[in-house]
mmCIF file of C-alpha atoms in Angstrom:
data_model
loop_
_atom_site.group_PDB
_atom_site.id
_atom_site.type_symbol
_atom_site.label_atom_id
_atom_site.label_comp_id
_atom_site.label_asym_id
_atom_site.label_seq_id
_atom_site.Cartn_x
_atom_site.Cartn_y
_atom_site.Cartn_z
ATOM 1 C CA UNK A 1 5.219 -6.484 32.881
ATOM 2 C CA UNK A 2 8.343 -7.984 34.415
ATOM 3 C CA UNK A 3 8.595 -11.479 33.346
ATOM 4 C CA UNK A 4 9.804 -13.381 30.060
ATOM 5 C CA UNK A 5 5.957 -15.301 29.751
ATOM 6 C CA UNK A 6 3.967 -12.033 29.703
ATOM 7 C CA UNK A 7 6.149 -10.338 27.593
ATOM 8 C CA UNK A 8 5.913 -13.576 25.124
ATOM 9 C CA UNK A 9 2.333 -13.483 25.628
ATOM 10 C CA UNK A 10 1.567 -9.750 24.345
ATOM 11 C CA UNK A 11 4.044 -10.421 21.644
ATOM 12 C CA UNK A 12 2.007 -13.612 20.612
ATOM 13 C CA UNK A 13 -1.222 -11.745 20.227
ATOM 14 C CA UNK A 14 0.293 -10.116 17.125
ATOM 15 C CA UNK A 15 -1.309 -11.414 13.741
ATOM 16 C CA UNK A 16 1.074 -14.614 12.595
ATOM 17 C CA UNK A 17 3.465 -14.034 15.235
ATOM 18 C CA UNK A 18 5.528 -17.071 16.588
ATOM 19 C CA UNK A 19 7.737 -17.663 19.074
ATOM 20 C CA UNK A 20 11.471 -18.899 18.589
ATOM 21 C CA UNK A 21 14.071 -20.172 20.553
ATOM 22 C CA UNK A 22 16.409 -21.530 17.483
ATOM 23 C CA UNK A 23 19.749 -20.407 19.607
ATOM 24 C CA UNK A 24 22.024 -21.961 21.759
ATOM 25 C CA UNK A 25 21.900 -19.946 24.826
ATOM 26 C CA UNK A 26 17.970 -20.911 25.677
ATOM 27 C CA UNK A 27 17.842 -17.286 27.763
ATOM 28 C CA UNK A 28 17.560 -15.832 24.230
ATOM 29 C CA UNK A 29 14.140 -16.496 22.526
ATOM 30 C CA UNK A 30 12.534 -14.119 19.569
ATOM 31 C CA UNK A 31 9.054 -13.309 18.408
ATOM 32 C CA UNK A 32 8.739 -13.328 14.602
ATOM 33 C CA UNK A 33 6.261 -12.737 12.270
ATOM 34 C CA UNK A 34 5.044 -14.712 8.967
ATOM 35 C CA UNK A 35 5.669 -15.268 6.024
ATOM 36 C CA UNK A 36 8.891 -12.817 6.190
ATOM 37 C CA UNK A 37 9.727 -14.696 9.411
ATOM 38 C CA UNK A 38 10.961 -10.607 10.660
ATOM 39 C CA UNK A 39 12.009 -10.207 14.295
ATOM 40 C CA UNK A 40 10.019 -7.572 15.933
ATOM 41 C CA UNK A 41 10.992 -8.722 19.635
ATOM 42 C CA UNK A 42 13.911 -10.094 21.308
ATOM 43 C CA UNK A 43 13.668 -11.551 24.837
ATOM 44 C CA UNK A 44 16.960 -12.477 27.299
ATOM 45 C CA UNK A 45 17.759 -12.518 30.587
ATOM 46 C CA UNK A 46 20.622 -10.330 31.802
ATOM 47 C CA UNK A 47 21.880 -8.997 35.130
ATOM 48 C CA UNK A 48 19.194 -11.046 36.381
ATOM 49 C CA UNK A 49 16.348 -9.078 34.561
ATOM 50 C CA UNK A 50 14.287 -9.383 31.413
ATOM 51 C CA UNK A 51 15.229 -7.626 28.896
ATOM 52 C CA UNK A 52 13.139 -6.986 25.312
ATOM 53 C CA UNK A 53 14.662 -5.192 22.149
ATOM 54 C CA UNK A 54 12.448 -3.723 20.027
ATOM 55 C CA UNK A 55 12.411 -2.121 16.801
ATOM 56 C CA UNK A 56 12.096 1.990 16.976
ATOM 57 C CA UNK A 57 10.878 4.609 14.704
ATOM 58 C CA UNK A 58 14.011 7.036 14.892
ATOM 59 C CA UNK A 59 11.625 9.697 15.247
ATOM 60 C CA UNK A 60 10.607 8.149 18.829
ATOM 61 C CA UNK A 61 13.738 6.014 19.389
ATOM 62 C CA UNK A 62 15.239 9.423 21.627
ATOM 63 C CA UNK A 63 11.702 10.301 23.123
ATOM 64 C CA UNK A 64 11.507 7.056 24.890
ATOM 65 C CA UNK A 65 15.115 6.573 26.126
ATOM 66 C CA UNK A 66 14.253 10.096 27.162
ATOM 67 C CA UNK A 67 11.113 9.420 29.139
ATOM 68 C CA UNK A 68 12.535 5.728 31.008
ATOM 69 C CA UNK A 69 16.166 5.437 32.290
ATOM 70 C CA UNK A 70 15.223 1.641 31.853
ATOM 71 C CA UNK A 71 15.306 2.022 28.026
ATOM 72 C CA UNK A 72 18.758 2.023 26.392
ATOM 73 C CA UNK A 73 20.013 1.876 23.377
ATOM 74 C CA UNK A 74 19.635 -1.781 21.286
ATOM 75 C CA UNK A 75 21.914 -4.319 23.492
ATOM 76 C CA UNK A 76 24.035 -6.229 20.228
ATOM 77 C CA UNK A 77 21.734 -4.710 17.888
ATOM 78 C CA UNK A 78 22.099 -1.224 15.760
ATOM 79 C CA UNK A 79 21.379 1.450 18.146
ATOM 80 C CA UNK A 80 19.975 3.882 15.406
ATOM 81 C CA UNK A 81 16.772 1.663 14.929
ATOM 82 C CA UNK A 82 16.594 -0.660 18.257
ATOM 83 C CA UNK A 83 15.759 0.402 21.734
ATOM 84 C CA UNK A 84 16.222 -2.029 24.971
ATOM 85 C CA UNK A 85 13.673 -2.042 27.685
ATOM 86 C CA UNK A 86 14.892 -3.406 30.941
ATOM 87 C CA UNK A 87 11.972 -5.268 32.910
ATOM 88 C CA UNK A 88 12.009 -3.408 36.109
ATOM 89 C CA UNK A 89 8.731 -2.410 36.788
ATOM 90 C CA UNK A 90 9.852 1.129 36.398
ATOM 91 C CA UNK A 91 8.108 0.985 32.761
ATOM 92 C CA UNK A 92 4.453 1.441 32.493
ATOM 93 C CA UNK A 93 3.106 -1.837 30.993
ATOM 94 C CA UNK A 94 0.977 0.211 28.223
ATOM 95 C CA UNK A 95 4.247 1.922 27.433
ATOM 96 C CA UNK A 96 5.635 -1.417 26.872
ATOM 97 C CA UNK A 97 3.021 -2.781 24.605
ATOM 98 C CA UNK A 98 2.944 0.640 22.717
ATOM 99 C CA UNK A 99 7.055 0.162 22.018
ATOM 100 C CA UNK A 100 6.419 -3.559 20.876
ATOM 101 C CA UNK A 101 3.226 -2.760 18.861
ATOM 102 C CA UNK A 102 5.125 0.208 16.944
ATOM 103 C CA UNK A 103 8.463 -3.163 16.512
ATOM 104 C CA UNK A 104 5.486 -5.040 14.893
ATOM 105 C CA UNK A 105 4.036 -2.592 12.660
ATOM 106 C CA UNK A 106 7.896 -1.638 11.529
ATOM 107 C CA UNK A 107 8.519 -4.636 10.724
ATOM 108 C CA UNK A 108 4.981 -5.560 8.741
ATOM 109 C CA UNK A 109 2.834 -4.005 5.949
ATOM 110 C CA UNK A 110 0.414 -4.355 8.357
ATOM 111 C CA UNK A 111 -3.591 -2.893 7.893
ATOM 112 C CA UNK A 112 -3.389 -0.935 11.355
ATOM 113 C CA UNK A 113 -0.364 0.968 10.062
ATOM 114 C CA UNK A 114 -1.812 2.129 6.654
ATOM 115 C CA UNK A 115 -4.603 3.395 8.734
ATOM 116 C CA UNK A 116 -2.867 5.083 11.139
ATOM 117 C CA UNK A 117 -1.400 6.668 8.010
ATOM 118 C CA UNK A 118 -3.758 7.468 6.481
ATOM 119 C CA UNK A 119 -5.690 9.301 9.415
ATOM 120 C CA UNK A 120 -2.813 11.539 9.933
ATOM 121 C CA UNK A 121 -3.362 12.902 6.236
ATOM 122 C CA UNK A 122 -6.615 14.277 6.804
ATOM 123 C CA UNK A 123 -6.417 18.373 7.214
ATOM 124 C CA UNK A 124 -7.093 20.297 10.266
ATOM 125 C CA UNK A 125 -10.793 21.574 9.979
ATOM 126 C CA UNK A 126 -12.303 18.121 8.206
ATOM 127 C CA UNK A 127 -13.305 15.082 8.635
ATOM 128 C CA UNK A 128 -12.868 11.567 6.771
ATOM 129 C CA UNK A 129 -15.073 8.662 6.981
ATOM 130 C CA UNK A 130 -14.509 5.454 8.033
ATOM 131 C CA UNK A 131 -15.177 4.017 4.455
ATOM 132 C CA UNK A 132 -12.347 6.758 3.463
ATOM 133 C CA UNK A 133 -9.845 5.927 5.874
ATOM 134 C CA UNK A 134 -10.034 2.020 4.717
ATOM 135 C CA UNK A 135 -9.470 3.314 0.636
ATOM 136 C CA UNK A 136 -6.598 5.256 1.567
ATOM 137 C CA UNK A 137 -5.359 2.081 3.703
ATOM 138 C CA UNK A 138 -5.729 0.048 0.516
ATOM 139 C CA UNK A 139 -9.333 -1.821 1.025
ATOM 140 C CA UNK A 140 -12.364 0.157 1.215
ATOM 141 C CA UNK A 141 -14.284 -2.744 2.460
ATOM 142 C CA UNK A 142 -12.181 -3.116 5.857
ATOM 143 C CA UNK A 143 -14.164 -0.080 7.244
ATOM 144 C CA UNK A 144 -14.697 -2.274 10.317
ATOM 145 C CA UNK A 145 -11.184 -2.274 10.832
ATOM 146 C CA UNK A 146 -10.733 0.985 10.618
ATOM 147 C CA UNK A 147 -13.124 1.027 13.824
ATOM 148 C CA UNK A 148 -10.708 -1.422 15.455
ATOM 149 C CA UNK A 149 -7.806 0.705 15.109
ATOM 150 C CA UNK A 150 -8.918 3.521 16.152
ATOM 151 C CA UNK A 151 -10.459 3.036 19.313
ATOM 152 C CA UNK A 152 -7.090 1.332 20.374
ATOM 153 C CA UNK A 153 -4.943 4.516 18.913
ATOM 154 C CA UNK A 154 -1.485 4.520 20.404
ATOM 155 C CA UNK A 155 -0.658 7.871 19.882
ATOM 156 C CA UNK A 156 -3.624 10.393 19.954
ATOM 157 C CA UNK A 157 -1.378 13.415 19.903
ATOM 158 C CA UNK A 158 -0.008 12.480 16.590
ATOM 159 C CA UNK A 159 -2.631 9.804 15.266
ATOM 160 C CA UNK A 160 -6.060 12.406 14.734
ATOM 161 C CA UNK A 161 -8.298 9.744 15.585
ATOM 162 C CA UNK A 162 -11.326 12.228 16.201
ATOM 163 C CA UNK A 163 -11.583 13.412 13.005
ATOM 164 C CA UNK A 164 -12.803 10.376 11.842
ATOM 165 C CA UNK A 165 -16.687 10.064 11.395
ATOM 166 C CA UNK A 166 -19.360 7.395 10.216
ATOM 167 C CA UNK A 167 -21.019 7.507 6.659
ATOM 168 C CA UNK A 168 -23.858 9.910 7.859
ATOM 169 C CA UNK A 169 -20.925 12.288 10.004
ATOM 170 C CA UNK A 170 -22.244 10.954 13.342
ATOM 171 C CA UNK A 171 -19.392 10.900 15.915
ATOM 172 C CA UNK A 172 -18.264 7.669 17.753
ATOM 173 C CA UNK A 173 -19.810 6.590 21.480
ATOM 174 C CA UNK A 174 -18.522 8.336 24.305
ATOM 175 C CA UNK A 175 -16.559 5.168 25.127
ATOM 176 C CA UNK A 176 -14.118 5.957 22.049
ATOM 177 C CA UNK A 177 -12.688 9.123 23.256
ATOM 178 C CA UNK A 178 -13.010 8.377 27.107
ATOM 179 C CA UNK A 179 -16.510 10.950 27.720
ATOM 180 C CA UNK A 180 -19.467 11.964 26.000
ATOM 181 C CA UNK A 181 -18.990 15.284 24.033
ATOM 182 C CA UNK A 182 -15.256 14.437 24.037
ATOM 183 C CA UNK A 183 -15.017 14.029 20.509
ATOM 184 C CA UNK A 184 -16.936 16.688 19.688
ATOM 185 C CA UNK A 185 -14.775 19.437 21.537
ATOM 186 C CA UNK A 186 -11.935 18.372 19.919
ATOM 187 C CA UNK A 187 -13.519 19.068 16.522
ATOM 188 C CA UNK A 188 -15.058 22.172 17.202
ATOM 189 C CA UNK A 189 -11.387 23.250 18.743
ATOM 190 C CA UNK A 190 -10.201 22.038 14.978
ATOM 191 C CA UNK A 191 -12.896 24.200 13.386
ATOM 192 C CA UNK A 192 -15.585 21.880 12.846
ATOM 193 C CA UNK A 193 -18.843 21.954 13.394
ATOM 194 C CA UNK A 194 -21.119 19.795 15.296
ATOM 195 C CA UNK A 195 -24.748 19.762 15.427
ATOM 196 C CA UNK A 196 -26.699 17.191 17.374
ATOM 197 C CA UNK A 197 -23.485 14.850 17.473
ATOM 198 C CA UNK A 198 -23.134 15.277 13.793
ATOM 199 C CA UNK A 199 -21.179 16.834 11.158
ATOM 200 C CA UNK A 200 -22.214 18.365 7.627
ATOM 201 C CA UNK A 201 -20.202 15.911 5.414
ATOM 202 C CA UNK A 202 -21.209 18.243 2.527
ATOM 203 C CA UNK A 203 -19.283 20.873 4.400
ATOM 204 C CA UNK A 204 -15.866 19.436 5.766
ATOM 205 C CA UNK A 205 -15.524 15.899 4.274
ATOM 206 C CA UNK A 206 -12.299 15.985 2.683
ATOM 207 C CA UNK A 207 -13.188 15.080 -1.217
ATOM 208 C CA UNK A 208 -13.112 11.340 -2.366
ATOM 209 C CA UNK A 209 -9.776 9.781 -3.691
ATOM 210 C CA UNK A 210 -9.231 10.823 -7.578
ATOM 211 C CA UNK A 211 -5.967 10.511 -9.763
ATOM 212 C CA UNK A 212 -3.667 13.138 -10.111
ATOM 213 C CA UNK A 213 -0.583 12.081 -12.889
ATOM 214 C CA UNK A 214 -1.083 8.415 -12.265
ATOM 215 C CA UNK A 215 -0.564 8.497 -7.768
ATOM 216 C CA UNK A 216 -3.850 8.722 -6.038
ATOM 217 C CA UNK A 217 -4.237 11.961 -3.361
ATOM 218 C CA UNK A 218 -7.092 13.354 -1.911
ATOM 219 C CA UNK A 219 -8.329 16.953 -2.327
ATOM 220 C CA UNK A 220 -10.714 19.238 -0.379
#
């Protein structure tokens, strides 16, 4: 990614994301997002180069300056929560969309970040369902989403995407994890067991959502 259309494009693809160019310098254009009209992505030209601001978790802002020379703190913006990528090609284009996919979902209540969310609470040594997953996201019935997000995890160090199961604890196709059996190492390395792709749900489901002093948790 080294231009000012592709990185407009990607940004577009976001649910109601729009472009704007409401400034007087016409290098500057921003991608927002309804109804909040939030700016998750800046786009300019400078030194003769594209460059994108994007919103950071401060928990990753250092990591990534870290890992690319050609991200820098937040050009004219607060450098605690914005990181500048400079269009070189010296960035990895999925490291690019990753940055301005985590901008969006800082900026936006949005479904794929509840469920990344939620994923991360299940315990080493169980497993949740997809059904799960959606209620702790906040709507049981977008189970199919759940799918969605998972198989396009951004983080699969951090996001435990494998521990996630269907209704009868079958594991995913081999194309979700990259390999058949994939999926299933990883759980047995967690503590899990799998049988015949599957996993006794009577054994390591983590327990169904219940009220504890008016908040909702899980047990197991």
């Amino acid at each position: 990614m080294k231009t000012r259309e592709e990185a407009s494009a990607y940004g577009l693809t976001f649910p109601d994301s729009y472009e704007d160019r409401s400034f007087k310098d016409q290098r500057w254009q921003v991608i927002r997002v309804k109804p909040g009209k939030k700016i998750f992505l800046w786009i300019y030209e400078k030194d003769e180069l594209i460059y994108l601001n994007v919103k950071t978790d401060p928990r990753w802002r250092d990591f990534w300056r870290a890992a690319y020379p050609s991200v820098i703190p937040g050009y004219h913006q607060n450098k605690e929560h914005w990181n500048t990528i400079i269009l070189d090609g010296s960035v990895p284009d999925k490291d690019i969309e990753r940055m301005i996919a985590e901008s969006y979902d800082l900026v936006t209540d949005s479904p794929t970040k509840r469920i990344y969310e939620a994923v991360k609470r299940i315990p080493k040594g169980h497993v949740a369902t997809y059904r799960q997953i959606a209620k702790m996201a906040g709507n049981e019935k977008m189970s199919r989403a759940v799918g969605n997000a998972l198989h396009k995890n951004p983080d699969p160090d951090h996001i435990p995407c494998f521990r996630v199961v269907n209704a009868k604890g079958e594991l995913a196709g081999a194309f979700a994890f990259g390999g058949a059996d994939v999926q299933a190492e990883l759980l047995r390395e967690d503590g899990v067991e799998v049988v015949d792709g599957k996993v006794d749900l009577t054994k390591y489901q983590m327990a169904d959502l219940m009220e504890s002093d008016g908040r909702a948790c899980y047990r197991i």
